[in-house]
Coordinates of C-alpha atoms in Angstrom, one line a residue:
X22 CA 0.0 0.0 0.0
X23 CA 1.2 3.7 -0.6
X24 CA 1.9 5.6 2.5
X25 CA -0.7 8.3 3.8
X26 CA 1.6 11.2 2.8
X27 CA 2.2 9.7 -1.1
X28 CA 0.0 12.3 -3.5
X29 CA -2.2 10.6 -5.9
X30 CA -3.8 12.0 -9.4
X31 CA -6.0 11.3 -11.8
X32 CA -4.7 9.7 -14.7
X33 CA -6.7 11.9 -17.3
X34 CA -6.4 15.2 -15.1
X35 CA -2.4 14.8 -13.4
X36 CA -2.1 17.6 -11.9
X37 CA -5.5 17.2 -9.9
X38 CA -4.8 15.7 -6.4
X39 CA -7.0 12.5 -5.7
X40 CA -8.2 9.7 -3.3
X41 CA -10.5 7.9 -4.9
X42 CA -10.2 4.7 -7.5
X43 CA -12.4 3.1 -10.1
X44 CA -14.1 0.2 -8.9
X45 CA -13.1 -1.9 -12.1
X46 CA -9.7 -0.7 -13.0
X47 CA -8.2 0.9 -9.1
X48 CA -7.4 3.9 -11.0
X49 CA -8.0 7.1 -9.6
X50 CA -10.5 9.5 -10.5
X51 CA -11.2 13.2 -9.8
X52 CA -14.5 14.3 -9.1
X53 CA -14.8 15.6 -12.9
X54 CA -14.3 11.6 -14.2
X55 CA -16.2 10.3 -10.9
X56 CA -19.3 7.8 -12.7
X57 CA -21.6 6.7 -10.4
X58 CA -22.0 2.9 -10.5
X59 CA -24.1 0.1 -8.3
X60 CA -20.8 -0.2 -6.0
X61 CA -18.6 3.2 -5.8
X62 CA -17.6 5.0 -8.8
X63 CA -15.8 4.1 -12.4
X64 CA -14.0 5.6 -14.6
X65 CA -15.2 7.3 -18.4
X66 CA -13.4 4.6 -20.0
X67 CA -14.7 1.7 -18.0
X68 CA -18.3 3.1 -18.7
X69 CA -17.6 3.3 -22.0
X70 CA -16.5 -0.1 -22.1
X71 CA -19.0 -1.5 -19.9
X72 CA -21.3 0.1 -22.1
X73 CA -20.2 -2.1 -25.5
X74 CA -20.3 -4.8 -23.5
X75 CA -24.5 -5.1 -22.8
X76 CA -26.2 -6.6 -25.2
X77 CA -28.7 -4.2 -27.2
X78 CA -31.7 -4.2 -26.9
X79 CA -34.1 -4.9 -30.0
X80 CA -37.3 -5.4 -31.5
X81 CA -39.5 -8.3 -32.5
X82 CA -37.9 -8.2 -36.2
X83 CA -34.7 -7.1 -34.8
X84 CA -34.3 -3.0 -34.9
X85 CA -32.9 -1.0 -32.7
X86 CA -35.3 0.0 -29.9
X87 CA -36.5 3.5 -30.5
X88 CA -38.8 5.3 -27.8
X89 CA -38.8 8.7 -29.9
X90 CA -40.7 7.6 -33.6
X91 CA -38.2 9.6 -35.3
X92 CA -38.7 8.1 -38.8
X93 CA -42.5 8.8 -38.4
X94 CA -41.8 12.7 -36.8
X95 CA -39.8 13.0 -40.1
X96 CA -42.4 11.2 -42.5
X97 CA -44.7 14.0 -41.3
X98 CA -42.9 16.9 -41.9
X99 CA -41.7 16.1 -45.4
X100 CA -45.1 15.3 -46.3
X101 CA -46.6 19.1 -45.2
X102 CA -43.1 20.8 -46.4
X103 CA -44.2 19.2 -49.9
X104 CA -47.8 20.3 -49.5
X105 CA -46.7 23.8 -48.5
X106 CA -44.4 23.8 -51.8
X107 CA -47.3 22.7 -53.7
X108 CA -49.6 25.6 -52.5
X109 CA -46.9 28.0 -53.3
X110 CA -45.8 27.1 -56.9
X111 CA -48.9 24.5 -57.8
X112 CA -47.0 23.3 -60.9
X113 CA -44.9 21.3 -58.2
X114 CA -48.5 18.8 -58.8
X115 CA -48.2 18.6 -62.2
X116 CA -44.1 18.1 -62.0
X117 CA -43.9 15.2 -59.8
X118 CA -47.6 13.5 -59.1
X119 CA -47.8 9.9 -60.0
X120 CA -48.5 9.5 -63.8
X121 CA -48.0 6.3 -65.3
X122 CA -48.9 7.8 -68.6
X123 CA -50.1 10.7 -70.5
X124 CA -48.9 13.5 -73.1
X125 CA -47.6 17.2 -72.9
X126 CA -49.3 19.2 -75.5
X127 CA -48.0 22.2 -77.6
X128 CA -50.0 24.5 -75.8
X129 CA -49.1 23.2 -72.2
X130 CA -51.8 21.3 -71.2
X131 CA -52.2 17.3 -70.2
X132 CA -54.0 14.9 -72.4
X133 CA -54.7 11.4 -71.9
X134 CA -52.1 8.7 -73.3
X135 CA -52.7 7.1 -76.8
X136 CA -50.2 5.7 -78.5
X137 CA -48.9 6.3 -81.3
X138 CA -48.9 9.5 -80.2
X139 CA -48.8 12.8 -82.4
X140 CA -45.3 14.4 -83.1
X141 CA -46.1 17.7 -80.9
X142 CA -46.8 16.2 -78.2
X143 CA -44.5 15.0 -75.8
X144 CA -44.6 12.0 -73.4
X145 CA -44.7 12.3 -69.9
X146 CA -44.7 10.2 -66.5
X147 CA -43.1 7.1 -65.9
X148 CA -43.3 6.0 -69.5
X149 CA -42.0 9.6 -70.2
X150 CA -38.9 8.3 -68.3
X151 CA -39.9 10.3 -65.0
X152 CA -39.6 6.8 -62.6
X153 CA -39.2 9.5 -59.9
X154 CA -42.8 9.8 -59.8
X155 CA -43.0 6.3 -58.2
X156 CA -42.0 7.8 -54.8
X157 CA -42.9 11.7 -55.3
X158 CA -46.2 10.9 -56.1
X159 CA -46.2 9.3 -52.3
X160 CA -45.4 13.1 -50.6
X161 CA -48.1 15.4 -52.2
X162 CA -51.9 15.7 -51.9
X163 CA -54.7 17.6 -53.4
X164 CA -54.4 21.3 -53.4
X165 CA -56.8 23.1 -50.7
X166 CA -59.0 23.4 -53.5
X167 CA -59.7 20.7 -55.4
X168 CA -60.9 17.2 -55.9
X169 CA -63.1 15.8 -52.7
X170 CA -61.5 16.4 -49.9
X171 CA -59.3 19.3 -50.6
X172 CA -57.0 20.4 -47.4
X173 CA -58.6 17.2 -45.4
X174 CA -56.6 15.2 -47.7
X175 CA -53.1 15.9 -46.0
X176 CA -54.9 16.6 -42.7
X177 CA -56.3 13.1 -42.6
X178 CA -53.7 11.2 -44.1
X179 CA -51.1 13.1 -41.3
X180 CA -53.7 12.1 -38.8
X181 CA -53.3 8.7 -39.3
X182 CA -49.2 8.5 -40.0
X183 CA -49.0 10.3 -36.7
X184 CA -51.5 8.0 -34.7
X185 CA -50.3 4.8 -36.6
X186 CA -46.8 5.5 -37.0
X187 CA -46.1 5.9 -33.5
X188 CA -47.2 2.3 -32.4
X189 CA -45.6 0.4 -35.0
X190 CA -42.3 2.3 -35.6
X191 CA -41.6 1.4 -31.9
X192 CA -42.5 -2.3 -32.8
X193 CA -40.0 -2.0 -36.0
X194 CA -37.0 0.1 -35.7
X195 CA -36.5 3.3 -37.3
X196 CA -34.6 1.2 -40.0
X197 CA -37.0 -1.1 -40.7
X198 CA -40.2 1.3 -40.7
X199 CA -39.0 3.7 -42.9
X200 CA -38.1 0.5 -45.6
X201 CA -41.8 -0.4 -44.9
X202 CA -43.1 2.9 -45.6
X203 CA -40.7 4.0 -48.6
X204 CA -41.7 -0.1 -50.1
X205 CA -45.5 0.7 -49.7
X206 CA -45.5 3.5 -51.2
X207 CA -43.3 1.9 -54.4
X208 CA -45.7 -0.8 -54.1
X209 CA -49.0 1.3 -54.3
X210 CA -47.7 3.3 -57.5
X211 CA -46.8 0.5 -59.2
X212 CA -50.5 -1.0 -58.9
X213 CA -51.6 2.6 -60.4
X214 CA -49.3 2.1 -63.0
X215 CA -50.6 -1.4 -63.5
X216 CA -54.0 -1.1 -63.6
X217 CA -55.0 3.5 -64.0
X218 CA -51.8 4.5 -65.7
X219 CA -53.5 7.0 -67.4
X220 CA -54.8 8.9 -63.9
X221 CA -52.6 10.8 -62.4
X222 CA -52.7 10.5 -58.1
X223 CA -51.1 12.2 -55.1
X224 CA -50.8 11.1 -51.5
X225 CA -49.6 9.0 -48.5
X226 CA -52.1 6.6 -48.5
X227 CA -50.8 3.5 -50.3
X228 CA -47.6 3.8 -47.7
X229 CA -50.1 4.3 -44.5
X230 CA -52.4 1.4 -45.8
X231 CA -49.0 -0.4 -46.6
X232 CA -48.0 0.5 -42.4
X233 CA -51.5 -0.5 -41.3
X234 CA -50.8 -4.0 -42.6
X235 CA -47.7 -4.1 -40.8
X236 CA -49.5 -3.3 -37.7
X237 CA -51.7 -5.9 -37.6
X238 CA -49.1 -8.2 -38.9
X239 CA -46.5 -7.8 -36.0
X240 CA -49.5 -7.7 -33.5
X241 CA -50.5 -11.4 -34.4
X242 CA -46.9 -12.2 -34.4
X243 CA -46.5 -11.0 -31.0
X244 CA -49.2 -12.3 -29.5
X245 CA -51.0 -8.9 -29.3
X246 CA -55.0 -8.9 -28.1
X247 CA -56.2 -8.5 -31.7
X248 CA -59.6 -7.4 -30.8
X249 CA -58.4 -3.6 -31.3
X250 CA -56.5 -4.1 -34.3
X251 CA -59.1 -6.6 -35.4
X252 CA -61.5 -3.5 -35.9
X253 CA -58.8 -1.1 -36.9
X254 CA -58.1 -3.4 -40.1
X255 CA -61.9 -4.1 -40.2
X256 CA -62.5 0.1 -40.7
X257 CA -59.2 0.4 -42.7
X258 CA -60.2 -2.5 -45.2
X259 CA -64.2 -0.8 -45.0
X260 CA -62.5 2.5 -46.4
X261 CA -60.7 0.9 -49.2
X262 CA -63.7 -0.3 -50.1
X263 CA -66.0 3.3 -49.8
X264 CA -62.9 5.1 -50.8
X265 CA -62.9 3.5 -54.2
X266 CA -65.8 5.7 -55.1
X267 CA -63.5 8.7 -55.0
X268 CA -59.8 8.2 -54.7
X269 CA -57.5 5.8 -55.9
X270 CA -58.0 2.4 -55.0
X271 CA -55.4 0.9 -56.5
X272 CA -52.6 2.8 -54.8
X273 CA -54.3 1.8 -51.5
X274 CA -54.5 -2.0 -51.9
X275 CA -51.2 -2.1 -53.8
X276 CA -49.4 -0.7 -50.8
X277 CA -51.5 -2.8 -48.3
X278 CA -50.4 -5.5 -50.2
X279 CA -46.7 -4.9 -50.3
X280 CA -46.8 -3.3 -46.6
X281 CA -48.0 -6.8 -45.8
X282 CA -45.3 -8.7 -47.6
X283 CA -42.6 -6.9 -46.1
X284 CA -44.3 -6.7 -42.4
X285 CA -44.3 -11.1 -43.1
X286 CA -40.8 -11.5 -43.8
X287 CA -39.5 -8.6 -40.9
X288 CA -41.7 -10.8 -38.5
X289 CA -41.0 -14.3 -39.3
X290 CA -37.2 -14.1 -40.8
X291 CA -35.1 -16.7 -38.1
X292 CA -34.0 -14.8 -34.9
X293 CA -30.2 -15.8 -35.4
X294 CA -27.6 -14.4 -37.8
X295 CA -29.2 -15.1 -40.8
X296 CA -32.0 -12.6 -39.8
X297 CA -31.0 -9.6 -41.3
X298 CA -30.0 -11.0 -45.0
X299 CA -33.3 -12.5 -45.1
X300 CA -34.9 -9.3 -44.6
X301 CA -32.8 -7.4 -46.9
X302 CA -32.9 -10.3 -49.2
X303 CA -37.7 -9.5 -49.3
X304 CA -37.4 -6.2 -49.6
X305 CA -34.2 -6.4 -52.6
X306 CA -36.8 -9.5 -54.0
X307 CA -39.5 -7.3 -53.5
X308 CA -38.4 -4.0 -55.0
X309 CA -36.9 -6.0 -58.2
X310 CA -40.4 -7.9 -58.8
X311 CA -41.6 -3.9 -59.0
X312 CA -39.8 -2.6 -61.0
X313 CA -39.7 -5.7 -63.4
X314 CA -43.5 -5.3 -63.5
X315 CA -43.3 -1.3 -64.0
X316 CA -40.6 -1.8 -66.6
X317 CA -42.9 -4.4 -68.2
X318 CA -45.8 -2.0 -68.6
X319 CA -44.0 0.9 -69.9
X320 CA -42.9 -1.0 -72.6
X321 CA -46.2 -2.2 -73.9
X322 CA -47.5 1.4 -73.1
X323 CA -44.8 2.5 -75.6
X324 CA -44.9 -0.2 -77.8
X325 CA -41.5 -2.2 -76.9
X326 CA -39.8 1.2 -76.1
X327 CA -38.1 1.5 -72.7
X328 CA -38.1 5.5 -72.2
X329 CA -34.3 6.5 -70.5

């Protein structure tokens, strides 16, 4: 032992006198690197490495556990900066709505796709060669003034990404909810595309029916009481029904459909090492069997053509 008159410093801070050691490594430690642990105090760099050494926790499909929906805080806020851009320069619509199909006239204006086409006009949409529109189409909404709903559109759609979001982003991961989200939305557009690519459509809702799949997905995988999700997806399944009056139905059920795929491999990949290539494996699978089928229907749109 050191005798009572030896003078003893910190190791990071030597020329502060000291009495006091870490608990794991008998170092001493000034009251500026005191940590306060079950038993006495540690040392920054016995934290830190304490720290690395406890396992993570995670979610059911293997995320990183996220109290704070980041991802769906985010979602949100693009989606009103985009509608705030659209109600200041409205030909932000026209530029990056989802359009499978249609023609720019001489004069401006929009006409419906025929093919062959005359030598004024101008393709434009995805079989234009704007594939962007896949995923823009997925952060804009009606202007205040138009079609049925008007400013509800956004209002409601936010509504429900802020409501929903927050319960199953914590049951995902950031990670692995934003790939849902961004995969449902691909997945609606491509149904447009499929089936109406002649109409063009705007908003969130493929990607939040998309997310609403996931939720009652992961609940049954969890063991979840399903009674309340049972009638969520019973009223979310009721409006694609009633919404098909009026909106696009087709965006909705493709991303419910996709949403669903990738909530099935997330929840029910192996819980071992092999877990995370299987789920990146889906959603690689998934986003190649989209744009095969997207590629496919602009080329018989354009007759064989594959627009660059």
């Amino acid at each position: 032992m050191e005798p009572e008159s030896a003078v003893t410093t910190c190791y990071r801070h030597p020329r502060v006198e000291c009495r006091v050691r870490c608990v794991r490594c008998e170092r001493y430690i000034c009251p500026d690197c005191m940590r306060e642990a079950a038993v006495g105090h540690q040392c920054p760099d016995c934290v830190r490495e304490g720290a690395r050494s406890v396992r993570q926790a995670r979610t059911l499909v293997g995320g990183r556990v996220s109290v704070v929906p980041v991802v769906t805080y985010a979602l949100i806020a693009l989606n009103v900066l985009a509608y705030l851009a659209e109600v200041v320069r409205p030909e932000v619509v026209d530029r990056f709505a989802m359009v499978g199909a249609g023609l720019l006239g001489p004069d401006g204006g929009h006409y419906v796709w025929t093919q062959p086409y005359p030598a004024d006009f101008t393709p434009e949409g995805v079989a234009g060669g704007e594939w962007y529109r896949l995923l823009t189409g997925a952060f804009l909404h009606l202007p205040p003034t138009e079609g049925t709903f008007g400013v509800l559109h956004v209002v409601m759609n936010m509504a429900l990404l802020w409501n929903l979001g927050r319960v199953v982003e914590p049951m995902l991961g950031r990670v692995h909810h934003l790939a849902l989200y961004l995969l449902s939305a691909l997945g609606g557009s491509v149904l447009v595309l499929l089936l109406a690519p002649s109409v063009p459509t705007v908003g969130a809702s493929g990607a939040l029916f998309g997310v609403g799949a996931a939720y009652y997905v992961v609940s049954r995988r969890v063991g979840a009481d399903m009674r309340g999700v049972n009638r969520f997806m019973t009223g979310l399944l009721l409006w694609l029904v009633v919404s098909a009056v009026f909106t696009s139905w087709q965006g909705h059920l493709g991303g419910l459909l996709t949403g669903g795929l990738v909530a099935l491999a997330f929840a029910w990949a192996p819980r071992d090492g092999r877990r995370v290539w299987v789920q990146a494996g889906a959603c690689a699978g998934l986003v190649v069997l989209l744009a095969v089928l997207a590629v496919a229907k602009v080329s018989e749109l354009t007759g064989g053509g594959i627009p660059q």
